[in-house]
mmCIF file with all atom_site columns, C-alpha atoms in Angstrom:
data_model
loop_
_atom_site.group_PDB
_atom_site.id
_atom_site.type_symbol
_atom_site.label_atom_id
_atom_site.label_alt_id
_atom_site.label_comp_id
_atom_site.label_asym_id
_atom_site.label_entity_id
_atom_site.label_seq_id
_atom_site.pdbx_PDB_ins_code
_atom_site.Cartn_x
_atom_site.Cartn_y
_atom_site.Cartn_z
_atom_site.occupancy
_atom_site.B_iso_or_equiv
_atom_site.pdbx_formal_charge
_atom_site.auth_seq_id
_atom_site.auth_comp_id
_atom_site.auth_asym_id
_atom_site.auth_atom_id
_atom_site.pdbx_PDB_model_num
ATOM 1   C CA . MET V 1 1   ? -11.380 -62.132 5.163   1.00 70.00 ? 38  MET V CA 1
ATOM 2   C CA . ALA V 1 2   ? -11.699 -63.406 8.624   1.00 74.00 ? 39  ALA V CA 1
ATOM 3   C CA . LEU V 1 3   ? -12.059 -59.696 9.651   1.00 79.00 ? 40  LEU V CA 1
ATOM 4   C CA . LEU V 1 4   ? -14.962 -59.018 7.264   1.00 80.00 ? 41  LEU V CA 1
ATOM 5   C CA . ILE V 1 5   ? -16.808 -62.208 8.708   1.00 79.00 ? 42  ILE V CA 1
ATOM 6   C CA . ALA V 1 6   ? -15.926 -61.386 12.294  1.00 81.00 ? 43  ALA V CA 1
ATOM 7   C CA . PRO V 1 7   ? -18.935 -59.204 13.070  1.00 82.00 ? 44  PRO V CA 1
ATOM 8   C CA . PHE V 1 8   ? -21.530 -61.491 11.466  1.00 78.00 ? 45  PHE V CA 1
ATOM 9   C CA . TYR V 1 9   ? -19.740 -64.488 13.553  1.00 77.00 ? 46  TYR V CA 1
ATOM 10  C CA . ALA V 1 10  ? -20.254 -62.460 16.763  1.00 79.00 ? 47  ALA V CA 1
ATOM 11  C CA . LEU V 1 11  ? -23.920 -62.206 16.001  1.00 74.00 ? 48  LEU V CA 1
ATOM 12  C CA . MET V 1 12  ? -24.035 -66.120 15.811  1.00 75.00 ? 49  MET V CA 1
ATOM 13  C CA . ILE V 1 13  ? -21.983 -66.254 18.978  1.00 78.00 ? 50  ILE V CA 1
ATOM 14  C CA . LEU V 1 14  ? -24.417 -63.968 20.869  1.00 73.00 ? 51  LEU V CA 1
ATOM 15  C CA . TYR V 1 15  ? -27.254 -66.199 19.856  1.00 69.00 ? 52  TYR V CA 1
ATOM 16  C CA . HIS V 1 16  ? -25.500 -69.489 20.631  1.00 70.00 ? 53  HIS V CA 1
ATOM 17  C CA . LEU V 1 17  ? -24.474 -68.075 24.147  1.00 69.00 ? 54  LEU V CA 1
ATOM 18  C CA . GLU V 1 18  ? -28.107 -67.206 24.730  1.00 67.00 ? 55  GLU V CA 1
ATOM 19  C CA . THR V 1 19  ? -29.059 -70.790 24.292  1.00 66.00 ? 56  THR V CA 1
ATOM 20  C CA . LEU V 1 20  ? -26.066 -72.206 26.317  1.00 62.00 ? 57  LEU V CA 1
ATOM 21  C CA . LYS V 1 21  ? -26.589 -69.753 29.356  1.00 63.00 ? 58  LYS V CA 1
ATOM 22  C CA . PRO V 1 22  ? -22.907 -69.847 30.447  1.00 62.00 ? 59  PRO V CA 1
ATOM 23  C CA . MET V 1 23  ? -22.486 -70.397 34.163  1.00 66.00 ? 60  MET V CA 1
ATOM 24  C CA . VAL V 1 24  ? -18.807 -69.100 34.292  1.00 62.00 ? 61  VAL V CA 1
ATOM 25  C CA . GLY V 1 25  ? -16.998 -65.873 33.651  1.00 71.00 ? 62  GLY V CA 1
ATOM 26  C CA . TRP V 1 26  ? -17.114 -64.046 30.294  1.00 82.00 ? 63  TRP V CA 1
ATOM 27  C CA . GLN V 1 27  ? -13.350 -64.764 30.057  1.00 88.00 ? 64  GLN V CA 1
ATOM 28  C CA . HIS V 1 28  ? -13.541 -68.403 29.512  1.00 84.00 ? 65  HIS V CA 1
ATOM 29  C CA . VAL V 1 29  ? -16.225 -67.947 26.872  1.00 85.00 ? 66  VAL V CA 1
ATOM 30  C CA . MET V 1 30  ? -14.467 -65.245 25.090  1.00 89.00 ? 67  MET V CA 1
ATOM 31  C CA . ILE V 1 31  ? -11.116 -67.024 24.992  1.00 92.00 ? 68  ILE V CA 1
ATOM 32  C CA . THR V 1 32  ? -12.850 -70.225 23.607  1.00 88.00 ? 69  THR V CA 1
ATOM 33  C CA . GLU V 1 33  ? -14.685 -68.393 21.005  1.00 88.00 ? 70  GLU V CA 1
ATOM 34  C CA . ILE V 1 34  ? -11.606 -66.392 19.807  1.00 91.00 ? 71  ILE V CA 1
ATOM 35  C CA . LEU V 1 35  ? -9.403  -69.515 19.560  1.00 94.00 ? 72  LEU V CA 1
ATOM 36  C CA . ALA V 1 36  ? -12.033 -71.381 17.854  1.00 91.00 ? 73  ALA V CA 1
ATOM 37  C CA . TYR V 1 37  ? -12.528 -68.576 15.361  1.00 91.00 ? 74  TYR V CA 1
ATOM 38  C CA . ILE V 1 38  ? -8.724  -68.399 14.574  1.00 93.00 ? 75  ILE V CA 1
ATOM 39  C CA . VAL V 1 39  ? -8.361  -72.147 14.472  1.00 96.00 ? 76  VAL V CA 1
ATOM 40  C CA . SER V 1 40  ? -11.356 -72.344 12.016  1.00 92.00 ? 77  SER V CA 1
ATOM 41  C CA . TRP V 1 41  ? -9.698  -69.942 9.779   1.00 92.00 ? 78  TRP V CA 1
ATOM 42  C CA . LEU V 1 42  ? -6.353  -71.712 9.730   1.00 96.00 ? 79  LEU V CA 1
ATOM 43  C CA . LEU V 1 43  ? -6.929  -75.455 9.996   1.00 97.00 ? 80  LEU V CA 1
ATOM 44  C CA . TYR V 1 44  ? -8.574  -76.372 6.648   1.00 97.00 ? 81  TYR V CA 1
ATOM 45  C CA . PRO V 1 45  ? -6.373  -74.017 4.500   1.00 97.00 ? 82  PRO V CA 1
ATOM 46  C CA . LEU V 1 46  ? -3.290  -75.619 6.126   1.00 98.00 ? 83  LEU V CA 1
ATOM 47  C CA . VAL V 1 47  ? -4.551  -79.225 5.413   1.00 98.00 ? 84  VAL V CA 1
ATOM 48  C CA . ALA V 1 48  ? -5.765  -78.428 1.947   1.00 98.00 ? 85  ALA V CA 1
ATOM 49  C CA . TYR V 1 49  ? -2.240  -77.033 1.191   1.00 98.00 ? 86  TYR V CA 1
ATOM 50  C CA . GLU V 1 50  ? -0.703  -79.994 2.077   1.00 98.00 ? 87  GLU V CA 1
ATOM 51  C CA . ILE V 1 51  ? -3.293  -82.158 0.352   1.00 98.00 ? 88  ILE V CA 1
ATOM 52  C CA . CYS V 1 52  ? -2.746  -80.005 -2.833  1.00 98.00 ? 89  CYS V CA 1
ATOM 53  C CA . ARG V 1 53  ? 1.025   -80.512 -2.652  1.00 98.00 ? 90  ARG V CA 1
ATOM 54  C CA . LEU V 1 54  ? 0.791   -84.285 -2.106  1.00 98.00 ? 91  LEU V CA 1
ATOM 55  C CA . ILE V 1 55  ? -1.473  -84.535 -5.215  1.00 97.00 ? 92  ILE V CA 1
ATOM 56  C CA . GLY V 1 56  ? 0.577   -82.359 -7.432  1.00 97.00 ? 93  GLY V CA 1
ATOM 57  C CA . ARG V 1 57  ? -1.978  -79.376 -7.261  1.00 98.00 ? 94  ARG V CA 1
ATOM 58  C CA . GLU V 1 58  ? 0.241   -76.812 -5.445  1.00 98.00 ? 95  GLU V CA 1
ATOM 59  C CA . SER V 1 59  ? 0.019   -74.352 -8.225  1.00 98.00 ? 96  SER V CA 1
ATOM 60  C CA . GLU V 1 60  ? -3.752  -74.334 -8.187  1.00 98.00 ? 97  GLU V CA 1
ATOM 61  C CA . TYR V 1 61  ? -3.841  -73.854 -4.460  1.00 98.00 ? 98  TYR V CA 1
ATOM 62  C CA . PRO V 1 62  ? -3.740  -70.181 -4.149  1.00 98.00 ? 99  PRO V CA 1
ATOM 63  C CA . GLY V 1 63  ? -6.765  -69.702 -6.514  1.00 98.00 ? 100 GLY V CA 1
ATOM 64  C CA . TYR V 1 64  ? -8.542  -72.460 -4.980  1.00 98.00 ? 101 TYR V CA 1
ATOM 65  C CA . ILE V 1 65  ? -8.193  -71.085 -1.288  1.00 98.00 ? 102 ILE V CA 1
ATOM 66  C CA . VAL V 1 66  ? -9.194  -67.512 -2.435  1.00 97.00 ? 103 VAL V CA 1
ATOM 67  C CA . VAL V 1 67  ? -12.364 -68.722 -3.809  1.00 97.00 ? 104 VAL V CA 1
ATOM 68  C CA . TYR V 1 68  ? -12.865 -71.033 -0.939  1.00 97.00 ? 105 TYR V CA 1
ATOM 69  C CA . ASN V 1 69  ? -12.573 -68.005 1.478   1.00 94.00 ? 106 ASN V CA 1
ATOM 70  C CA . TRP V 1 70  ? -14.824 -65.853 -0.639  1.00 93.00 ? 107 TRP V CA 1
ATOM 71  C CA . SER V 1 71  ? -17.358 -68.602 -0.563  1.00 94.00 ? 108 SER V CA 1
ATOM 72  C CA . THR V 1 72  ? -17.379 -68.427 3.321   1.00 90.00 ? 109 THR V CA 1
ATOM 73  C CA . ILE V 1 73  ? -18.801 -64.904 3.087   1.00 88.00 ? 110 ILE V CA 1
ATOM 74  C CA . ILE V 1 74  ? -21.622 -66.100 1.015   1.00 90.00 ? 111 ILE V CA 1
ATOM 75  C CA . LEU V 1 75  ? -22.339 -68.843 3.645   1.00 89.00 ? 112 LEU V CA 1
ATOM 76  C CA . VAL V 1 76  ? -22.159 -66.563 6.512   1.00 87.00 ? 113 VAL V CA 1
ATOM 77  C CA . GLY V 1 77  ? -24.344 -64.014 4.991   1.00 88.00 ? 114 GLY V CA 1
ATOM 78  C CA . VAL V 1 78  ? -26.996 -66.621 4.136   1.00 92.00 ? 115 VAL V CA 1
ATOM 79  C CA . GLU V 1 79  ? -26.723 -68.124 7.704   1.00 87.00 ? 116 GLU V CA 1
ATOM 80  C CA . VAL V 1 80  ? -27.199 -64.611 9.256   1.00 87.00 ? 117 VAL V CA 1
ATOM 81  C CA . LEU V 1 81  ? -30.430 -64.353 6.846   1.00 91.00 ? 118 LEU V CA 1
ATOM 82  C CA . VAL V 1 82  ? -31.659 -67.629 7.922   1.00 91.00 ? 119 VAL V CA 1
ATOM 83  C CA . TRP V 1 83  ? -31.182 -66.870 11.757  1.00 87.00 ? 120 TRP V CA 1
ATOM 84  C CA . LEU V 1 84  ? -32.481 -63.211 11.280  1.00 89.00 ? 121 LEU V CA 1
ATOM 85  C CA . PRO V 1 85  ? -36.198 -64.064 11.886  1.00 92.00 ? 122 PRO V CA 1
ATOM 86  C CA . THR V 1 86  ? -35.288 -65.997 15.005  1.00 87.00 ? 123 THR V CA 1
ATOM 87  C CA . PHE V 1 87  ? -33.129 -63.043 16.490  1.00 83.00 ? 124 PHE V CA 1
ATOM 88  C CA . ALA V 1 88  ? -36.146 -60.790 15.748  1.00 89.00 ? 125 ALA V CA 1
ATOM 89  C CA . GLY V 1 89  ? -38.419 -63.220 17.567  1.00 90.00 ? 126 GLY V CA 1
ATOM 90  C CA . ALA V 1 90  ? -40.659 -63.873 14.656  1.00 94.00 ? 127 ALA V CA 1
ATOM 91  C CA . THR V 1 91  ? -39.726 -67.583 14.318  1.00 91.00 ? 128 THR V CA 1
ATOM 92  C CA . ALA V 1 92  ? -38.755 -70.512 16.792  1.00 88.00 ? 129 ALA V CA 1
ATOM 93  C CA . ALA V 1 93  ? -35.239 -71.434 16.754  1.00 83.00 ? 130 ALA V CA 1
ATOM 94  C CA . GLU V 1 94  ? -36.063 -74.884 15.311  1.00 87.00 ? 131 GLU V CA 1
ATOM 95  C CA . THR V 1 95  ? -37.040 -73.335 12.125  1.00 91.00 ? 132 THR V CA 1
ATOM 96  C CA . SER V 1 96  ? -33.900 -71.476 11.833  1.00 87.00 ? 133 SER V CA 1
ATOM 97  C CA . GLN V 1 97  ? -32.089 -74.735 12.829  1.00 86.00 ? 134 GLN V CA 1
ATOM 98  C CA . ARG V 1 98  ? -33.594 -76.801 9.986   1.00 92.00 ? 135 ARG V CA 1
ATOM 99  C CA . LEU V 1 99  ? -33.017 -74.057 7.258   1.00 93.00 ? 136 LEU V CA 1
ATOM 100 C CA . ASP V 1 100 ? -29.563 -73.718 8.343   1.00 89.00 ? 137 ASP V CA 1
ATOM 101 C CA . PHE V 1 101 ? -29.212 -77.564 8.002   1.00 92.00 ? 138 PHE V CA 1
ATOM 102 C CA . LEU V 1 102 ? -30.479 -77.286 4.506   1.00 96.00 ? 139 LEU V CA 1
ATOM 103 C CA . VAL V 1 103 ? -28.126 -74.355 3.676   1.00 95.00 ? 140 VAL V CA 1
ATOM 104 C CA . SER V 1 104 ? -24.990 -76.249 5.128   1.00 93.00 ? 141 SER V CA 1
ATOM 105 C CA . HIS V 1 105 ? -25.654 -79.213 2.932   1.00 95.00 ? 142 HIS V CA 1
ATOM 106 C CA . ILE V 1 106 ? -26.309 -77.077 -0.223  1.00 96.00 ? 143 ILE V CA 1
ATOM 107 C CA . TYR V 1 107 ? -22.864 -75.273 0.608   1.00 97.00 ? 144 TYR V CA 1
ATOM 108 C CA . LEU V 1 108 ? -21.159 -78.642 0.647   1.00 97.00 ? 145 LEU V CA 1
ATOM 109 C CA . ILE V 1 109 ? -22.202 -79.238 -2.925  1.00 97.00 ? 146 ILE V CA 1
ATOM 110 C CA . TYR V 1 110 ? -21.001 -75.669 -3.861  1.00 98.00 ? 147 TYR V CA 1
ATOM 111 C CA . LEU V 1 111 ? -17.471 -76.408 -2.016  1.00 98.00 ? 148 LEU V CA 1
ATOM 112 C CA . TRP V 1 112 ? -17.342 -79.493 -4.183  1.00 98.00 ? 149 TRP V CA 1
ATOM 113 C CA . PHE V 1 113 ? -17.952 -77.425 -7.390  1.00 98.00 ? 150 PHE V CA 1
ATOM 114 C CA . ILE V 1 114 ? -15.123 -75.017 -6.082  1.00 98.00 ? 151 ILE V CA 1
ATOM 115 C CA . ALA V 1 115 ? -12.683 -77.836 -5.356  1.00 98.00 ? 152 ALA V CA 1
ATOM 116 C CA . ARG V 1 116 ? -13.409 -79.595 -8.683  1.00 98.00 ? 153 ARG V CA 1
ATOM 117 C CA . GLY V 1 117 ? -13.085 -76.574 -10.858 1.00 98.00 ? 154 GLY V CA 1
ATOM 118 C CA . ALA V 1 118 ? -10.263 -74.551 -8.990  1.00 98.00 ? 155 ALA V CA 1
ATOM 119 C CA . LEU V 1 119 ? -8.020  -77.384 -8.393  1.00 98.00 ? 156 LEU V CA 1
ATOM 120 C CA . ARG V 1 120 ? -8.804  -79.207 -11.617 1.00 98.00 ? 157 ARG V CA 1
ATOM 121 C CA . ILE V 1 121 ? -9.188  -82.507 -10.067 1.00 98.00 ? 158 ILE V CA 1
ATOM 122 C CA . HIS V 1 122 ? -11.550 -85.685 -10.450 1.00 98.00 ? 159 HIS V CA 1
ATOM 123 C CA . PRO V 1 123 ? -14.899 -85.325 -9.063  1.00 98.00 ? 160 PRO V CA 1
ATOM 124 C CA . LEU V 1 124 ? -14.223 -87.917 -6.417  1.00 98.00 ? 161 LEU V CA 1
ATOM 125 C CA . SER V 1 125 ? -11.019 -86.122 -5.353  1.00 98.00 ? 162 SER V CA 1
ATOM 126 C CA . ALA V 1 126 ? -13.233 -83.215 -4.806  1.00 98.00 ? 163 ALA V CA 1
ATOM 127 C CA . VAL V 1 127 ? -15.513 -85.052 -2.803  1.00 98.00 ? 164 VAL V CA 1
ATOM 128 C CA . GLY V 1 128 ? -12.431 -86.018 -0.626  1.00 98.00 ? 165 GLY V CA 1
ATOM 129 C CA . MET V 1 129 ? -11.596 -82.371 -0.245  1.00 98.00 ? 166 MET V CA 1
ATOM 130 C CA . VAL V 1 130 ? -15.069 -81.420 0.850   1.00 98.00 ? 167 VAL V CA 1
ATOM 131 C CA . PHE V 1 131 ? -15.007 -84.539 3.189   1.00 98.00 ? 168 PHE V CA 1
ATOM 132 C CA . THR V 1 132 ? -11.857 -83.419 4.755   1.00 98.00 ? 169 THR V CA 1
ATOM 133 C CA . ASP V 1 133 ? -13.199 -79.969 5.310   1.00 98.00 ? 170 ASP V CA 1
ATOM 134 C CA . TYR V 1 134 ? -16.525 -81.359 6.746   1.00 97.00 ? 171 TYR V CA 1
ATOM 135 C CA . ILE V 1 135 ? -14.628 -83.774 9.306   1.00 98.00 ? 172 ILE V CA 1
ATOM 136 C CA . LEU V 1 136 ? -12.269 -80.947 10.365  1.00 98.00 ? 173 LEU V CA 1
ATOM 137 C CA . THR V 1 137 ? -14.994 -78.654 10.826  1.00 95.00 ? 174 THR V CA 1
ATOM 138 C CA . SER V 1 138 ? -16.968 -81.352 12.892  1.00 95.00 ? 175 SER V CA 1
ATOM 139 C CA . VAL V 1 139 ? -13.982 -82.354 15.026  1.00 96.00 ? 176 VAL V CA 1
ATOM 140 C CA . LEU V 1 140 ? -13.445 -78.519 15.818  1.00 95.00 ? 177 LEU V CA 1
ATOM 141 C CA . ALA V 1 141 ? -17.067 -77.849 16.612  1.00 87.00 ? 178 ALA V CA 1
ATOM 142 C CA . GLY V 1 142 ? -16.792 -81.048 18.967  1.00 88.00 ? 179 GLY V CA 1
ATOM 143 C CA . ILE V 1 143 ? -13.697 -79.555 20.807  1.00 90.00 ? 180 ILE V CA 1
ATOM 144 C CA . HIS V 1 144 ? -15.339 -76.114 20.864  1.00 85.00 ? 181 HIS V CA 1
ATOM 145 C CA . ASP V 1 145 ? -18.433 -77.456 22.512  1.00 80.00 ? 182 ASP V CA 1
ATOM 146 C CA . ALA V 1 146 ? -16.360 -79.733 24.969  1.00 80.00 ? 183 ALA V CA 1
ATOM 147 C CA . LEU V 1 147 ? -14.551 -76.536 25.969  1.00 81.00 ? 184 LEU V CA 1
ATOM 148 C CA . LEU V 1 148 ? -17.638 -74.674 26.624  1.00 79.00 ? 185 LEU V CA 1
ATOM 149 C CA . LYS V 1 149 ? -19.374 -77.503 28.525  1.00 72.00 ? 186 LYS V CA 1
ATOM 150 C CA . PRO V 1 150 ? -17.816 -76.606 31.799  1.00 66.00 ? 187 PRO V CA 1
ATOM 151 C CA . ALA V 1 151 ? -19.250 -73.204 31.341  1.00 53.00 ? 188 ALA V CA 1
ATOM 152 C CA . VAL V 1 152 ? -22.898 -74.618 31.250  1.00 50.00 ? 189 VAL V CA 1
ATOM 153 C CA . SER V 1 153 ? -24.885 -76.752 33.659  1.00 49.00 ? 190 SER V CA 1
#
């Protein structure tokens, strides 16, 4: 799954780097991006497995994580479409950022639906799964940005 999304992720990285204007070698940026990509694909599934094991939903985990992973393809595809006008120079980055913010929040609702249905858990427990994913993603993004800060002035 990660290999299917990697080319689209690379497009997003190119835009991100264009806005950051790195001041160090490409090796620093590439290592940071590759590590962030790998960790982003492994962190939540491992944490989700442990949560499922603790709440007695270990048998539902494989189906849940398959649907969760496929939903990522939908998100990345929509994000590429949201940013495409900016890549083409047709709209300002702020327009795509606003749309991306909206898409991300709609995606959280979709993740809630996936967690609730695939794990067969209470709606509030599904909120907990989505919140866990959101927090892990936010922390990882913060670490990612902190690692790139030395690369920008």
